PDB file of C-alpha atoms in Angstrom:
ATOM      1  CA  PRO A   1       0.000   0.000   0.000  1.00 95.00           C
ATOM      2  CA  ASN A   2       1.017   3.567  -0.687  1.00 97.00           C
ATOM      3  CA  GLU A   3       1.589   5.263   2.695  1.00 95.00           C
ATOM      4  CA  GLU A   4       0.910   8.756   1.354  1.00 97.00           C
ATOM      5  CA  LYS A   5      -2.422   7.596  -0.075  1.00 97.00           C
ATOM      6  CA  ILE A   6      -3.273   5.919   3.247  1.00 97.00           C
ATOM      7  CA  LYS A   7      -2.707   9.210   5.092  1.00 96.00           C
ATOM      8  CA  GLU A   8      -5.277  10.886   2.821  1.00 96.00           C
ATOM      9  CA  HIS A   9      -7.991   8.725   4.420  1.00 96.00           C
ATOM     10  CA  PHE A  10      -7.304  10.005   7.943  1.00 95.00           C
ATOM     11  CA  PHE A  11      -7.407  13.202   9.903  1.00 92.00           C
ATOM     12  CA  LEU A  12      -3.726  13.931  10.548  1.00 91.00           C
ATOM     13  CA  ASP A  13      -4.144  13.738  14.335  1.00 90.00           C
ATOM     14  CA  ASP A  14      -5.847  10.312  14.114  1.00 90.00           C
ATOM     15  CA  TYR A  15      -3.143   9.017  11.805  1.00 94.00           C
ATOM     16  CA  ASN A  16      -0.356  10.247  14.095  1.00 93.00           C
ATOM     17  CA  LYS A  17      -2.030   8.644  17.128  1.00 92.00           C
ATOM     18  CA  LEU A  18      -1.617   5.249  15.474  1.00 94.00           C
ATOM     19  CA  ASN A  19       2.098   5.485  16.295  1.00 93.00           C
ATOM     20  CA  LEU A  20       1.098   5.033  19.949  1.00 92.00           C
ATOM     21  CA  LEU A  21       0.523   1.368  19.056  1.00 94.00           C
ATOM     22  CA  ASN A  22       4.171   0.816  18.121  1.00 91.00           C
ATOM     23  CA  ASN A  23       5.226  -0.153  21.654  1.00 87.00           C
ATOM     24  CA  ILE A  24       2.409  -2.649  22.219  1.00 91.00           C
ATOM     25  CA  LYS A  25       2.890  -6.196  20.988  1.00 84.00           C
ATOM     26  CA  LEU A  26       0.255  -8.840  21.654  1.00 91.00           C
ATOM     27  CA  ASN A  27       0.399 -12.595  21.288  1.00 88.00           C
ATOM     28  CA  LEU A  28      -2.324 -14.861  20.037  1.00 91.00           C
ATOM     29  CA  THR A  29      -2.495 -18.620  20.337  1.00 88.00           C
ATOM     30  CA  THR A  30      -3.336 -18.883  16.636  1.00 93.00           C
ATOM     31  CA  ILE A  31      -1.381 -17.801  13.585  1.00 91.00           C
ATOM     32  CA  THR A  32      -4.555 -17.299  11.512  1.00 96.00           C
ATOM     33  CA  PRO A  33      -6.878 -15.219  13.706  1.00 98.00           C
ATOM     34  CA  ARG A  34     -10.560 -14.502  13.082  1.00 97.00           C
ATOM     35  CA  LEU A  35     -11.268 -10.795  13.586  1.00 98.00           C
ATOM     36  CA  LEU A  36     -14.839  -9.573  14.062  1.00 96.00           C
ATOM     37  CA  TYR A  37     -15.656  -5.928  13.333  1.00 96.00           C
ATOM     38  CA  PRO A  38     -19.352  -5.125  13.873  1.00 93.00           C
ATOM     39  CA  GLY A  39     -20.657  -1.793  12.634  1.00 90.00           C
ATOM     40  CA  CYS A  40     -17.599  -1.536  10.406  1.00 94.00           C
ATOM     41  CA  GLY A  41     -19.073   0.917   7.922  1.00 94.00           C
ATOM     42  CA  CYS A  42     -16.382   1.304   5.270  1.00 96.00           C
ATOM     43  CA  ASP A  43     -13.510   1.418   7.781  1.00 96.00           C
ATOM     44  CA  ILE A  44     -10.929  -0.972   6.428  1.00 98.00           C
ATOM     45  CA  LEU A  45      -7.724   0.926   7.246  1.00 98.00           C
ATOM     46  CA  PHE A  46      -7.957   1.125  11.049  1.00 97.00           C
ATOM     47  CA  PRO A  47      -8.253  -2.647  11.622  1.00 98.00           C
ATOM     48  CA  LEU A  48      -5.488  -3.328   9.104  1.00 98.00           C
ATOM     49  CA  ILE A  49      -3.096  -0.908  10.785  1.00 97.00           C
ATOM     50  CA  TYR A  50      -3.972  -2.206  14.260  1.00 96.00           C
ATOM     51  CA  LEU A  51      -3.377  -5.779  13.098  1.00 96.00           C
ATOM     52  CA  GLU A  52      -0.065  -4.862  11.504  1.00 95.00           C
ATOM     53  CA  LYS A  53       1.216  -2.959  14.550  1.00 95.00           C
ATOM     54  CA  LEU A  54      -0.120  -5.119  17.395  1.00 95.00           C
ATOM     55  CA  PHE A  55       0.427  -8.556  15.861  1.00 95.00           C
ATOM     56  CA  PRO A  56       3.622  -8.393  13.769  1.00 92.00           C
ATOM     57  CA  LYS A  57       3.935 -12.208  13.600  1.00 93.00           C
ATOM     58  CA  ILE A  58       0.562 -12.710  11.893  1.00 95.00           C
ATOM     59  CA  LYS A  59       0.834 -13.721   8.226  1.00 96.00           C
ATOM     60  CA  VAL A  60      -2.820 -14.659   7.521  1.00 98.00           C
ATOM     61  CA  ALA A  61      -5.958 -13.092   9.004  1.00 98.00           C
ATOM     62  CA  ASN A  62      -9.644 -13.764   8.483  1.00 98.00           C
ATOM     63  CA  PHE A  63     -11.824 -10.674   8.888  1.00 98.00           C
ATOM     64  CA  ILE A  64     -15.570 -10.807   9.438  1.00 96.00           C
ATOM     65  CA  PHE A  65     -17.027  -7.342   8.867  1.00 96.00           C
ATOM     66  CA  VAL A  66     -20.667  -6.840   9.820  1.00 94.00           C
ATOM     67  CA  ASP A  67     -22.850  -3.872   9.006  1.00 94.00           C
ATOM     68  CA  SER A  68     -26.517  -3.209   8.281  1.00 92.00           C
ATOM     69  CA  SER A  69     -25.479  -1.393   5.073  1.00 95.00           C
ATOM     70  CA  ASN A  70     -23.520  -3.091   2.323  1.00 96.00           C
ATOM     71  CA  ASN A  71     -20.260  -1.158   2.456  1.00 97.00           C
ATOM     72  CA  LEU A  72     -18.147  -3.734   0.649  1.00 98.00           C
ATOM     73  CA  PRO A  73     -18.052  -1.637  -2.567  1.00 98.00           C
ATOM     74  CA  ASN A  74     -16.712   1.316  -0.537  1.00 98.00           C
ATOM     75  CA  ILE A  75     -14.102  -0.894   1.142  1.00 98.00           C
ATOM     76  CA  LYS A  76     -12.931  -2.122  -2.256  1.00 98.00           C
ATOM     77  CA  THR A  77     -12.694   1.489  -3.472  1.00 98.00           C
ATOM     78  CA  ILE A  78     -10.560   2.443  -0.473  1.00 98.00           C
ATOM     79  CA  LEU A  79      -8.230  -0.525  -0.971  1.00 98.00           C
ATOM     80  CA  ASP A  80      -7.893   0.357  -4.635  1.00 98.00           C
ATOM     81  CA  SER A  81      -7.174   4.010  -3.800  1.00 98.00           C
ATOM     82  CA  VAL A  82      -4.235   3.058  -1.555  1.00 98.00           C
ATOM     83  CA  GLY A  83      -2.800   0.658  -4.133  1.00 98.00           C
ATOM     84  CA  VAL A  84      -4.000  -2.668  -2.744  1.00 98.00           C
ATOM     85  CA  GLY A  85      -5.282  -5.120  -5.327  1.00 98.00           C
ATOM     86  CA  PHE A  86      -7.725  -7.836  -4.324  1.00 98.00           C
ATOM     87  CA  SER A  87      -9.573 -10.846  -5.626  1.00 98.00           C
ATOM     88  CA  GLU A  88     -13.287 -11.098  -5.014  1.00 97.00           C
ATOM     89  CA  ASP A  89     -16.039 -13.660  -4.872  1.00 97.00           C
ATOM     90  CA  LYS A  90     -19.521 -12.375  -3.948  1.00 94.00           C
ATOM     91  CA  ASN A  91     -19.243 -11.003  -0.387  1.00 96.00           C
ATOM     92  CA  LYS A  92     -15.587 -12.005   0.070  1.00 98.00           C
ATOM     93  CA  ILE A  93     -12.341 -10.336  -0.902  1.00 98.00           C
ATOM     94  CA  SER A  94      -8.750 -11.431  -0.404  1.00 98.00           C
ATOM     95  CA  PHE A  95      -5.663  -9.231  -0.532  1.00 98.00           C
ATOM     96  CA  TYR A  96      -2.222  -8.611   0.873  1.00 98.00           C
ATOM     97  CA  TRP A  97      -1.731  -5.845   3.395  1.00 98.00           C
ATOM     98  CA  LYS A  98       2.057  -5.536   3.544  1.00 95.00           C
ATOM     99  CA  ASN A  99       3.068  -9.028   4.770  1.00 94.00           C
ATOM    100  CA  ILE A 100      -0.389 -10.169   5.877  1.00 97.00           C
ATOM    101  CA  PHE A 101      -2.764 -12.098   3.631  1.00 98.00           C
ATOM    102  CA  VAL A 102      -6.310 -11.021   4.526  1.00 98.00           C
ATOM    103  CA  ASN A 103      -9.516 -12.894   3.744  1.00 98.00           C
ATOM    104  CA  LEU A 104     -12.417 -10.529   4.388  1.00 98.00           C
ATOM    105  CA  THR A 105     -16.026 -11.680   4.508  1.00 97.00           C
ATOM    106  CA  PHE A 106     -18.623  -8.923   4.557  1.00 97.00           C
ATOM    107  CA  VAL A 107     -21.867  -9.845   6.313  1.00 95.00           C
ATOM    108  CA  ASN A 108     -24.782  -7.541   5.614  1.00 94.00           C
ATOM    109  CA  MET A 109     -27.089  -7.848   8.630  1.00 91.00           C
ATOM    110  CA  ARG A 110     -28.472  -6.005  11.607  1.00 85.00           C
ATOM    111  CA  ILE A 111     -26.125  -6.036  14.580  1.00 79.00           C
ATOM    112  CA  GLU A 112     -28.908  -7.479  16.745  1.00 78.00           C
ATOM    113  CA  ASP A 113     -28.846 -10.635  14.608  1.00 82.00           C
ATOM    114  CA  ILE A 114     -25.114 -11.214  14.848  1.00 78.00           C
ATOM    115  CA  PHE A 115     -25.232 -13.394  17.969  1.00 74.00           C
ATOM    116  CA  GLN A 116     -26.985 -16.241  16.179  1.00 76.00           C
ATOM    117  CA  GLN A 117     -24.360 -16.210  13.406  1.00 76.00           C
ATOM    118  CA  ILE A 118     -21.079 -15.554  15.178  1.00 80.00           C
ATOM    119  CA  LYS A 119     -18.594 -18.352  15.733  1.00 88.00           C
ATOM    120  CA  PRO A 120     -15.753 -18.047  18.256  1.00 94.00           C
ATOM    121  CA  ILE A 121     -13.323 -15.246  17.410  1.00 96.00           C
ATOM    122  CA  ASP A 122      -9.721 -14.409  18.255  1.00 98.00           C
ATOM    123  CA  ILE A 123      -9.904 -10.619  17.917  1.00 98.00           C
ATOM    124  CA  TYR A 124     -12.845  -8.314  18.488  1.00 96.00           C
ATOM    125  CA  PHE A 125     -12.374  -4.859  16.944  1.00 96.00           C
ATOM    126  CA  GLU A 126     -14.708  -1.929  17.397  1.00 94.00           C
ATOM    127  CA  ARG A 127     -14.643   1.823  16.702  1.00 90.00           C
ATOM    128  CA  ALA A 128     -17.358   4.438  17.228  1.00 80.00           C
ATOM    129  CA  PHE A 129     -19.910   1.741  17.938  1.00 76.00           C
ATOM    130  CA  ARG A 130     -20.962   2.592  21.493  1.00 70.00           C
ATOM    131  CA  ILE A 131     -24.333   4.089  20.554  1.00 69.00           C
ATOM    132  CA  MET A 132     -25.287   1.050  18.464  1.00 71.00           C
ATOM    133  CA  ARG A 133     -24.388  -1.587  21.032  1.00 74.00           C
ATOM    134  CA  GLU A 134     -25.853   0.242  24.026  1.00 74.00           C
ATOM    135  CA  ARG A 135     -29.338  -0.685  22.822  1.00 75.00           C
ATOM    136  CA  ILE A 136     -28.507  -4.411  22.924  1.00 78.00           C
ATOM    137  CA  VAL A 137     -28.812  -5.811  26.455  1.00 81.00           C
ATOM    138  CA  GLY A 138     -25.787  -7.868  27.518  1.00 84.00           C
ATOM    139  CA  TYR A 139     -23.802  -7.078  24.373  1.00 85.00           C
ATOM    140  CA  GLU A 140     -20.390  -6.773  26.045  1.00 90.00           C
ATOM    141  CA  LYS A 141     -20.828 -10.018  27.993  1.00 91.00           C
ATOM    142  CA  VAL A 142     -21.806 -11.978  24.874  1.00 88.00           C
ATOM    143  CA  ILE A 143     -18.828 -10.619  22.926  1.00 90.00           C
ATOM    144  CA  VAL A 144     -16.397 -11.642  25.656  1.00 94.00           C
ATOM    145  CA  GLU A 145     -18.020 -15.106  25.745  1.00 93.00           C
ATOM    146  CA  LYS A 146     -17.467 -15.409  21.962  1.00 93.00           C
ATOM    147  CA  LEU A 147     -13.756 -14.622  22.338  1.00 96.00           C
ATOM    148  CA  ASN A 148     -11.513 -17.685  22.310  1.00 96.00           C
ATOM    149  CA  PRO A 149      -9.291 -18.145  25.386  1.00 95.00           C
ATOM    150  CA  SER A 150      -6.476 -15.572  25.186  1.00 94.00           C
ATOM    151  CA  GLY A 151      -8.540 -13.684  22.593  1.00 97.00           C
ATOM    152  CA  ILE A 152      -7.993  -9.950  22.251  1.00 97.00           C
ATOM    153  CA  LEU A 153     -10.641  -7.248  22.548  1.00 96.00           C
ATOM    154  CA  ILE A 154      -9.908  -3.819  21.031  1.00 97.00           C
ATOM    155  CA  SER A 155     -12.529  -1.139  21.624  1.00 94.00           C
ATOM    156  CA  ASP A 156     -12.610   2.624  21.836  1.00 91.00           C
ATOM    157  CA  SER A 157     -15.093   2.475  24.739  1.00 87.00           C
ATOM    158  CA  GLY A 158     -16.671   0.189  27.306  1.00 85.00           C
ATOM    159  CA  PHE A 159     -15.877  -3.376  28.368  1.00 89.00           C
ATOM    160  CA  THR A 160     -14.190  -2.222  31.608  1.00 87.00           C
ATOM    161  CA  GLU A 161     -16.612  -4.308  33.701  1.00 89.00           C
ATOM    162  CA  GLN A 162     -15.778  -7.514  31.812  1.00 92.00           C
ATOM    163  CA  ASN A 163     -13.423 -10.219  33.057  1.00 90.00           C
ATOM    164  CA  LEU A 164     -10.420  -9.300  30.915  1.00 95.00           C
ATOM    165  CA  GLN A 165      -6.751  -8.709  31.569  1.00 95.00           C
ATOM    166  CA  PHE A 166      -6.336  -5.117  30.419  1.00 95.00           C
ATOM    167  CA  ILE A 167      -3.241  -3.976  28.537  1.00 93.00           C
ATOM    168  CA  GLU A 168      -1.943  -0.510  29.312  1.00 90.00           C
ATOM    169  CA  VAL A 169      -2.811   1.721  26.398  1.00 90.00           C
ATOM    170  CA  LEU A 170      -3.102   5.470  26.080  1.00 88.00           C
ATOM    171  CA  LYS A 171      -6.773   6.423  26.312  1.00 84.00           C
ATOM    172  CA  LYS A 172      -6.348   9.164  23.703  1.00 84.00           C
ATOM    173  CA  LEU A 173      -6.201   6.516  20.966  1.00 88.00           C
ATOM    174  CA  SER A 174      -9.991   6.662  21.200  1.00 86.00           C
ATOM    175  CA  SER A 175     -12.078   9.644  20.175  1.00 78.00           C
ATOM    176  CA  TYR A 176     -14.026   8.939  23.394  1.00 79.00           C
ATOM    177  CA  GLU A 177     -10.690   8.805  25.297  1.00 85.00           C
ATOM    178  CA  GLU A 178     -11.719   5.410  26.666  1.00 87.00           C
ATOM    179  CA  MET A 179      -9.478   3.067  24.616  1.00 91.00           C
ATOM    180  CA  VAL A 180      -9.474  -0.504  25.865  1.00 93.00           C
ATOM    181  CA  ILE A 181      -7.350  -3.482  24.875  1.00 96.00           C
ATOM    182  CA  GLY A 182      -8.071  -6.612  26.891  1.00 96.00           C
ATOM    183  CA  VAL A 183      -7.101 -10.273  26.834  1.00 96.00           C
ATOM    184  CA  LYS A 184      -9.637 -12.940  27.755  1.00 96.00           C
ATOM    185  CA  LYS A 185      -8.448 -14.869  30.797  1.00 87.00           C
TER     186      LYS A 185
END
């Protein structure tokens, strides 16, 4: 990917904050993690950069993006604009992000319906989703239950009451200033 083109998709302050991740390295028990991103919109770059910075040993990742609007065409446009080619098959795309091969499945559904569909995951990723999940009773608890042992939760708000081992991270990474990275015990 073209780094200058990537920067064009961010506010400069948000892009610079991503460097705060450089000193955090996390370990997973799998080398091919499943990452769930509910309410993803067309945000493809944040999870890719987080994956690259936090999990430098990962070579293959399986992303499950869920949104009530079909944003896959927008995601493909963003990837194309930063110089990342991809192959596609219906609601799935595959591509290389630097040294990571990513298989992304886009699921077009209401967030409320996700619990019947979701299989165990290794990484939960969420940004600017607090308002959506607050209307779903027990959401945080169910997400933590769906995490595999030693799974990683990355959220810009919430989850502080869940049984997780929290990693020290600067709160200003989140626009809410509530950034949380936790490991399931």
